[in-house]
């Protein structure tokens, strides 16, 4: 049974972080260069952490599987980043951002962590502006804001529709500076394939160079994973194709607890699947729902008719019908589920039947085509580029897609996992978003973790490790982990079956989407728990991984990742099955109010479920960290 | 999911793909016929399908670089029918759709070619020289936690907008591949201009441009002779005006450094 000590500091909520910073142990500046820290990942969380730790004097080794840190998936974030600056003087505050995040997470996050996140949000904007991030500005030269994701205040900072890109390039520039100065040793094309534990502490990693196939051992005083989310378990998602769960999954198999794996976010406005060849789903900004009206035909027979031929009386504006007061603007999870229900009834549009209309004809009548173009021109262009259809002339077709994973490795207030010396940052951990993440909060969390939390909290651990006590990489533990990695590679190459890796990834994705997607049932999850192990067996019996281990071999990379996804998918279903309630992104059909809203069970499930690996073929252990709401009152989210 | 039936008219093309095991071995074009091409497929999705076919036969699939598949990460990098990122305008390889082509087309697919981008395998090249340039000076030296309030330094909106135009560079290297001299001027100018247009970037402006240009030259990129093929191939349509801007900065910094040495160090460990 893993020991889950959340180490939340005592005292009033608003004082906890300040107090903790003065209470935790510090590393003497002259000693910092004697410690080596491994950072795996250089998205927002990893780059900001690696740069800052090197500035403090630690010796940092940073590994990414990408060819450059600038390619991390963070680059794709569009909408913006939240911060409680209250520059608009519209009543925002640290407390309000804290409260919105807690409520948005459906009361399944830790109060102390979320409050800290809101506190440091203001420093993030200062840091990024000083790095030269070209945020949107008002004519007076001050920073512009917008309101995002239904927030009642304008607290979102942005750089056109490319906020993630600009923030990542800022963090990448800080990291590049430290690489140039010799503070960070950067290893690109380097995939972490195992974590090494010595005496129960995380003390190193095993890396495969993706260009040469060389496998190397790296020892350190502490290991940080900032390797992103695991939404590609579903195969089709808004994630970059290469995003994967291998780093956190292999750490899980070494004993790190995986918390709330079933909490996934499904975004309602994405471009639908067009065919079996589909590799990726593209997000269309949520802002479109401000002016677009969502509908499907009332009659099944009409679903393939041209939308213009369906008279007003035969259209079902289902969000307006079911949620009269929020209408098309109801939250992501609610809108997604409603669209799914329509398609399940056979009324979905487009060739696949998996789509609903997002119609701008009323907006065009009201604002004129140019008015609409001014607001959404670039989005209409993207839509046209992908579908060859003009949303000025006919409604867009949209469908929900997997977008973010709130679950991840369990961490304490210091962002340390239950394995001493293993820290987890960014989307890879489970800490701040509870069961549902609000828009523009992931970028905030990644940078908070990397710039402003880990630089303090890692000292608390390292101060207890004697400088120079780092184990040598020729120890048995390293050798064993390396053999584990090379053994798996050999096995994959040796199967020489019939099907490419993508075949299994697609099938896993379909199972997950069907049974562990927007709406889950006991029976469905049980079916999945039967089918996924079968798929796993089939994978290991009949996958074909051509080529050798000694060169760039993209099939081999994918094979390892998909093998991990299959196992993680099973754990997600198990978690979803055990959580007998609905909350945020986790919707169990058995647990809903009459109006279809999530029915939480605070009595029995106000906790984080942290799964602990028990060995191959054994059922993992479900540990529980109770969530104590001391400062906020748990209430029901309603959008009617 | 519903079985795929489509009313779209499917067609056939031939992919003529550059295959090369590594930088040391010789490379050659190999033809791969592709049937049942759906016009709504992306070009990279067609490569996926071709690769799955090769794998089923036990052959090695074509190595190609990709990740976001929405034109923002800068990973994808094919020269298609002689043009970096292919026949589209202002798009990356991953944003090219098969409806651009017609039945019977032979599509020639090569890696980005440039001396400073050594070939890794098939369509994959090594663009780490870009990172080196960045490490030499593509930053503003500000330690975490040392920043003043973000609104204490107003930035004129026009400057911020222009800086953003430059900052949208995705670091793909198409500009280099499109240039007959393999010059990296557009990439470097975009970074130098982005930071040089912000008030925060002024203290290091001279050192930055000198260090980045020097590193660019050392990495084996060619000279710019104002052909502007770079901007035409750029998926973000970064303007070559930024090159002129960088040249002015470079000249000013060189003149100043002749009288007063400018340290080109990496910015200090801080
Ligand atoms: C389309 C889209 C739009 C979004 N828009 C927004 C938005 O507007 N606002 C917002 O707040 N959030 C948004 N998000 C969410 C947000 O972008 C991500 O949650 C966040 O950027 C994740 O950052 P990260 O640093 O944790 O991970 P990532 O950016 O995914 O970085 C992961 C890093 O880990 C490395 N890595 C992974 N595994 C290994 C391994 N085994 N070995 C070595 N290296 C490894 C990778 O190379 C990479 O460097 C969006 C997400 C998507 C998909
Ligand atoms: S300037 Fe354009 S072509 Fe060159 S690297 Fe940047 S985005 Fe690519
Ligand atoms: S794959 Fe990211 S830009 Fe093309």
Tab-separated table of N, CA and C in Angstrom, chain A residues 286-383:
chain	number	residue	atom	x	y	z
A	286	UNK	N	-13.548	27.447	-29.145
A	286	UNK	CA	-14.808	27.461	-28.432
A	286	UNK	C	-15.584	28.767	-28.641
A	287	UNK	N	-14.869	29.835	-28.969
A	287	UNK	CA	-15.522	31.131	-29.110
A	287	UNK	C	-16.602	31.097	-30.189
A	288	UNK	N	-16.520	30.135	-31.111
A	288	UNK	CA	-17.524	30.037	-32.168
A	288	UNK	C	-18.927	29.871	-31.616
A	289	UNK	N	-19.012	29.296	-30.420
A	289	UNK	CA	-20.337	29.072	-29.847
A	289	UNK	C	-21.002	30.364	-29.382
A	290	UNK	N	-20.233	31.454	-29.343
A	290	UNK	CA	-20.852	32.730	-28.971
A	290	UNK	C	-21.873	33.165	-30.013
A	291	UNK	N	-21.622	32.853	-31.288
A	291	UNK	CA	-22.515	33.312	-32.344
A	291	UNK	C	-23.129	32.193	-33.180
A	292	UNK	N	-22.596	30.992	-33.089
A	292	UNK	CA	-23.135	29.895	-33.892
A	292	UNK	C	-24.237	29.177	-33.132
A	293	UNK	N	-25.200	28.646	-33.887
A	293	UNK	CA	-26.283	27.872	-33.251
A	293	UNK	C	-26.135	26.416	-33.657
A	294	UNK	N	-26.243	25.540	-32.646
A	294	UNK	CA	-25.981	24.122	-32.887
A	294	UNK	C	-27.290	23.377	-33.111
A	295	UNK	N	-27.355	22.586	-34.184
A	295	UNK	CA	-28.591	21.823	-34.438
A	295	UNK	C	-28.323	20.528	-35.194
A	296	UNK	N	-29.340	19.657	-35.153
A	296	UNK	CA	-29.385	18.459	-36.003
A	296	UNK	C	-30.802	18.375	-36.566
A	297	UNK	N	-31.000	17.585	-37.634
A	297	UNK	CA	-32.367	17.441	-38.140
A	297	UNK	C	-33.247	16.727	-37.111
A	298	UNK	N	-34.539	17.063	-37.124
A	298	UNK	CA	-35.452	16.362	-36.215
A	298	UNK	C	-35.646	14.918	-36.669
A	299	UNK	N	-35.651	14.743	-38.004
A	299	UNK	CA	-35.920	13.395	-38.531
A	299	UNK	C	-34.638	12.738	-39.037
A	300	UNK	N	-34.509	11.463	-38.683
A	300	UNK	CA	-33.327	10.718	-39.118
A	300	UNK	C	-33.138	10.762	-40.631
A	301	UNK	N	-34.257	10.663	-41.359
A	301	UNK	CA	-34.174	10.571	-42.825
A	301	UNK	C	-33.503	11.807	-43.419
A	302	UNK	N	-33.520	12.899	-42.651
A	302	UNK	CA	-32.999	14.157	-43.203
A	302	UNK	C	-31.487	14.305	-43.049
A	303	UNK	N	-30.864	13.346	-42.378
A	303	UNK	CA	-29.495	13.631	-41.939
A	303	UNK	C	-28.492	13.778	-43.074
A	304	UNK	N	-28.805	13.212	-44.245
A	304	UNK	CA	-27.869	13.361	-45.360
A	304	UNK	C	-28.311	14.426	-46.359
A	305	UNK	N	-29.470	15.039	-46.080
A	305	UNK	CA	-29.939	16.137	-46.939
A	305	UNK	C	-29.013	17.334	-46.813
A	306	UNK	N	-28.991	18.159	-47.863
A	306	UNK	CA	-28.239	19.411	-47.735
A	306	UNK	C	-28.900	20.251	-46.641
A	307	UNK	N	-28.128	20.817	-45.747
A	307	UNK	CA	-28.738	21.518	-44.603
A	307	UNK	C	-29.699	22.623	-45.040
A	308	UNK	N	-29.406	23.258	-46.170
A	308	UNK	CA	-30.273	24.338	-46.650
A	308	UNK	C	-31.653	23.830	-47.050
A	309	UNK	N	-31.749	22.519	-47.339
A	309	UNK	CA	-33.040	21.956	-47.748
A	309	UNK	C	-33.886	21.512	-46.564
A	310	UNK	N	-33.355	21.676	-45.369
A	310	UNK	CA	-34.122	21.273	-44.187
A	310	UNK	C	-34.786	22.522	-43.615
A	311	UNK	N	-36.111	22.582	-43.679
A	311	UNK	CA	-36.789	23.801	-43.203
A	311	UNK	C	-36.621	23.993	-41.696
A	312	UNK	N	-36.744	25.224	-41.294
A	312	UNK	CA	-36.598	25.619	-39.894
A	312	UNK	C	-37.380	24.672	-38.959
A	313	UNK	N	-38.602	24.360	-39.357
A	313	UNK	CA	-39.469	23.563	-38.486
A	313	UNK	C	-38.933	22.141	-38.286
A	314	UNK	N	-38.064	21.692	-39.190
A	314	UNK	CA	-37.543	20.325	-39.071
A	314	UNK	C	-36.168	20.280	-38.422
A	315	UNK	N	-35.740	21.398	-37.822
A	315	UNK	CA	-34.435	21.425	-37.170
A	315	UNK	C	-34.595	21.377	-35.660
A	316	UNK	N	-33.658	20.699	-35.020
A	316	UNK	CA	-33.685	20.622	-33.558
A	316	UNK	C	-32.459	21.346	-32.993
A	317	UNK	N	-32.680	22.550	-32.493
A	317	UNK	CA	-31.591	23.290	-31.836
A	317	UNK	C	-31.493	22.740	-30.414
A	318	UNK	N	-30.827	21.591	-30.305
A	318	UNK	CA	-31.001	20.794	-29.082
A	318	UNK	C	-30.416	21.427	-27.828
A	319	UNK	N	-29.338	22.180	-27.939
A	319	UNK	CA	-28.802	22.796	-26.711
A	319	UNK	C	-29.757	23.877	-26.210
A	320	UNK	N	-30.315	24.638	-27.154
A	320	UNK	CA	-31.271	25.680	-26.762
A	320	UNK	C	-32.518	25.034	-26.164
A	321	UNK	N	-32.876	23.877	-26.709
A	321	UNK	CA	-34.071	23.192	-26.213
A	321	UNK	C	-33.819	22.616	-24.814
A	322	UNK	N	-32.681	21.940	-24.636
A	322	UNK	CA	-32.475	21.242	-23.353
A	322	UNK	C	-31.980	22.196	-22.268
A	323	UNK	N	-31.171	23.184	-22.644
A	323	UNK	CA	-30.608	24.101	-21.640
A	323	UNK	C	-31.021	25.526	-21.970
A	324	UNK	N	-32.306	25.838	-21.756
A	324	UNK	CA	-32.815	27.113	-22.256
A	324	UNK	C	-32.026	28.340	-21.761
A	325	UNK	N	-31.486	28.330	-20.551
A	325	UNK	CA	-30.835	29.574	-20.123
A	325	UNK	C	-29.377	29.682	-20.584
A	326	UNK	N	-28.663	28.582	-20.697
A	326	UNK	CA	-27.280	28.657	-21.187
A	326	UNK	C	-27.192	28.392	-22.694
A	327	UNK	N	-28.122	27.632	-23.205
A	327	UNK	CA	-28.195	27.378	-24.637
A	327	UNK	C	-26.883	26.871	-25.211
A	328	UNK	N	-26.466	27.503	-26.299
A	328	UNK	CA	-25.260	27.042	-26.998
A	328	UNK	C	-23.982	27.255	-26.194
A	329	UNK	N	-24.102	28.013	-25.092
A	329	UNK	CA	-22.897	28.326	-24.315
A	329	UNK	C	-22.709	27.448	-23.086
A	330	UNK	N	-23.448	26.359	-22.993
A	330	UNK	CA	-23.265	25.514	-21.815
A	330	UNK	C	-21.860	24.896	-21.837
A	331	UNK	N	-21.364	24.436	-20.681
A	331	UNK	CA	-19.963	24.013	-20.587
A	331	UNK	C	-19.588	22.856	-21.515
A	332	UNK	N	-18.285	22.706	-21.682
A	332	UNK	CA	-17.743	21.734	-22.620
A	332	UNK	C	-18.321	20.338	-22.439
A	333	UNK	N	-18.286	19.845	-21.199
A	333	UNK	CA	-18.695	18.453	-20.987
A	333	UNK	C	-20.177	18.273	-21.321
A	334	UNK	N	-20.993	19.263	-20.924
A	334	UNK	CA	-22.437	19.169	-21.142
A	334	UNK	C	-22.753	19.217	-22.642
A	335	UNK	N	-22.106	20.143	-23.358
A	335	UNK	CA	-22.351	20.288	-24.793
A	335	UNK	C	-21.910	19.031	-25.541
A	336	UNK	N	-20.786	18.473	-25.144
A	336	UNK	CA	-20.266	17.287	-25.817
A	336	UNK	C	-21.220	16.109	-25.674
A	337	UNK	N	-21.693	15.921	-24.475
A	337	UNK	CA	-22.569	14.767	-24.234
A	337	UNK	C	-23.880	14.895	-24.995
A	338	UNK	N	-24.402	16.114	-25.060
A	338	UNK	CA	-25.666	16.310	-25.775
A	338	UNK	C	-25.481	15.976	-27.261
A	339	UNK	N	-24.349	16.400	-27.835
A	339	UNK	CA	-24.100	16.105	-29.252
A	339	UNK	C	-24.015	14.598	-29.470
A	340	UNK	N	-23.387	13.928	-28.556
A	340	UNK	CA	-23.278	12.474	-28.678
A	340	UNK	C	-24.662	11.819	-28.670
A	341	UNK	N	-25.515	12.301	-27.764
A	341	UNK	CA	-26.860	11.717	-27.674
A	341	UNK	C	-27.603	11.859	-29.007
A	342	UNK	N	-27.471	13.020	-29.636
A	342	UNK	CA	-28.155	13.235	-30.913
A	342	UNK	C	-27.663	12.233	-31.955
A	343	UNK	N	-26.351	12.030	-31.977
A	343	UNK	CA	-25.803	11.101	-32.975
A	343	UNK	C	-26.192	9.663	-32.652
A	344	UNK	N	-26.225	9.345	-31.366
A	344	UNK	CA	-26.663	8.009	-30.961
A	344	UNK	C	-28.102	7.759	-31.414
A	345	UNK	N	-28.910	8.807	-31.458
A	345	UNK	CA	-30.305	8.663	-31.911
A	345	UNK	C	-30.386	8.537	-33.428
A	346	UNK	N	-29.229	8.630	-34.080
A	346	UNK	CA	-29.233	8.469	-35.540
A	346	UNK	C	-29.458	9.761	-36.294
A	347	UNK	N	-29.348	10.880	-35.589
A	347	UNK	CA	-29.615	12.155	-36.255
A	347	UNK	C	-28.352	12.951	-36.555
A	348	UNK	N	-27.182	12.321	-36.369
A	348	UNK	CA	-25.921	13.003	-36.648
A	348	UNK	C	-25.760	13.262	-38.132
A	349	UNK	N	-25.060	14.312	-38.485
A	349	UNK	CA	-24.955	14.702	-39.892
A	349	UNK	C	-23.569	14.392	-40.458
A	350	UNK	N	-23.446	14.542	-41.760
A	350	UNK	CA	-22.204	14.202	-42.431
A	350	UNK	C	-22.208	12.725	-42.780
A	351	UNK	N	-21.270	12.327	-43.630
A	351	UNK	CA	-21.281	10.950	-44.114
A	351	UNK	C	-21.192	9.923	-43.005
A	352	UNK	N	-20.383	10.203	-41.993
A	352	UNK	CA	-20.188	9.218	-40.932
A	352	UNK	C	-21.335	9.215	-39.937
A	353	UNK	N	-22.168	10.244	-39.967
A	353	UNK	CA	-23.228	10.352	-38.972
A	353	UNK	C	-22.721	10.837	-37.630
A	354	UNK	N	-21.464	11.192	-37.564
A	354	UNK	CA	-20.892	11.672	-36.311
A	354	UNK	C	-20.563	13.157	-36.451
A	355	UNK	N	-21.593	13.970	-36.411
A	355	UNK	CA	-21.386	15.411	-36.502
A	355	UNK	C	-22.688	16.142	-36.216
A	356	UNK	N	-22.576	17.370	-35.779
A	356	UNK	CA	-23.757	18.231	-35.627
A	356	UNK	C	-23.434	19.547	-36.336
A	357	UNK	N	-24.475	20.298	-36.679
A	357	UNK	CA	-24.235	21.567	-37.366
A	357	UNK	C	-23.970	22.691	-36.380
A	358	UNK	N	-23.059	23.562	-36.769
A	358	UNK	CA	-22.835	24.816	-36.041
A	358	UNK	C	-23.099	25.893	-37.086
A	359	UNK	N	-24.209	26.557	-36.913
A	359	UNK	CA	-24.794	27.344	-37.998
A	359	UNK	C	-24.626	28.843	-37.737
A	360	UNK	N	-24.084	29.543	-38.713
A	360	UNK	CA	-23.851	30.979	-38.542
A	360	UNK	C	-24.825	31.838	-39.335
A	361	UNK	N	-25.872	31.193	-39.922
A	361	UNK	CA	-26.716	32.007	-40.809
A	361	UNK	C	-27.425	33.135	-40.055
A	362	UNK	N	-27.852	32.875	-38.824
A	362	UNK	CA	-28.473	33.962	-38.061
A	362	UNK	C	-27.471	35.063	-37.761
A	363	UNK	N	-26.263	34.655	-37.411
A	363	UNK	CA	-25.220	35.643	-37.104
A	363	UNK	C	-24.903	36.468	-38.349
A	364	UNK	N	-24.915	35.827	-39.511
A	364	UNK	CA	-24.623	36.550	-40.752
A	364	UNK	C	-25.748	37.540	-41.049
A	365	UNK	N	-26.986	37.127	-40.768
A	365	UNK	CA	-28.115	38.060	-40.939
A	365	UNK	C	-27.941	39.268	-40.024
A	366	UNK	N	-27.507	39.000	-38.807
A	366	UNK	CA	-27.417	40.042	-37.795
A	366	UNK	C	-26.190	40.936	-38.008
A	367	UNK	N	-25.035	40.318	-38.274
A	367	UNK	CA	-23.776	41.077	-38.301
A	367	UNK	C	-23.270	41.337	-39.713
A	368	UNK	N	-23.881	40.670	-40.675
A	368	UNK	CA	-23.353	40.723	-42.042
A	368	UNK	C	-22.179	39.765	-42.177
A	369	UNK	N	-21.903	39.354	-43.422
A	369	UNK	CA	-20.822	38.394	-43.617
A	369	UNK	C	-19.496	38.973	-43.132
A	370	UNK	N	-19.312	40.281	-43.370
A	370	UNK	CA	-18.041	40.870	-42.936
A	370	UNK	C	-17.909	40.925	-41.424
A	371	UNK	N	-19.030	41.164	-40.762
A	371	UNK	CA	-19.010	41.172	-39.299
A	371	UNK	C	-18.562	39.819	-38.774
A	372	UNK	N	-19.084	38.766	-39.382
A	372	UNK	CA	-18.702	37.422	-38.950
A	372	UNK	C	-17.238	37.156	-39.307
A	373	UNK	N	-16.851	37.636	-40.496
A	373	UNK	CA	-15.463	37.420	-40.929
A	373	UNK	C	-14.490	38.088	-39.953
A	374	UNK	N	-14.858	39.278	-39.501
A	374	UNK	CA	-13.981	39.992	-38.575
A	374	UNK	C	-13.746	39.190	-37.293
A	375	UNK	N	-14.829	38.578	-36.808
A	375	UNK	CA	-14.690	37.834	-35.547
A	375	UNK	C	-14.016	36.483	-35.728
A	376	UNK	N	-14.376	35.791	-36.805
A	376	UNK	CA	-13.976	34.380	-36.888
A	376	UNK	C	-13.262	34.019	-38.178
A	377	UNK	N	-12.837	35.041	-38.944
A	377	UNK	CA	-12.294	34.787	-40.284
A	377	UNK	C	-11.245	33.693	-40.311
A	378	UNK	N	-10.287	33.755	-39.383
A	378	UNK	CA	-9.192	32.775	-39.444
A	378	UNK	C	-9.688	31.363	-39.164
A	379	UNK	N	-10.710	31.242	-38.296
A	379	UNK	CA	-11.250	29.910	-38.004
A	379	UNK	C	-12.010	29.361	-39.201
A	380	UNK	N	-12.747	30.241	-39.865
A	380	UNK	CA	-13.464	29.802	-41.071
A	380	UNK	C	-12.452	29.357	-42.134
A	381	UNK	N	-11.309	30.042	-42.181
A	381	UNK	CA	-10.275	29.647	-43.145
A	381	UNK	C	-9.727	28.253	-42.835
A	382	UNK	N	-9.426	28.005	-41.569
A	382	UNK	CA	-8.912	26.676	-41.176
A	382	UNK	C	-9.931	25.609	-41.554
A	383	UNK	N	-11.194	25.920	-41.254
A	383	UNK	CA	-12.256	24.954	-41.549
A	383	UNK	C	-12.293	24.664	-43.046
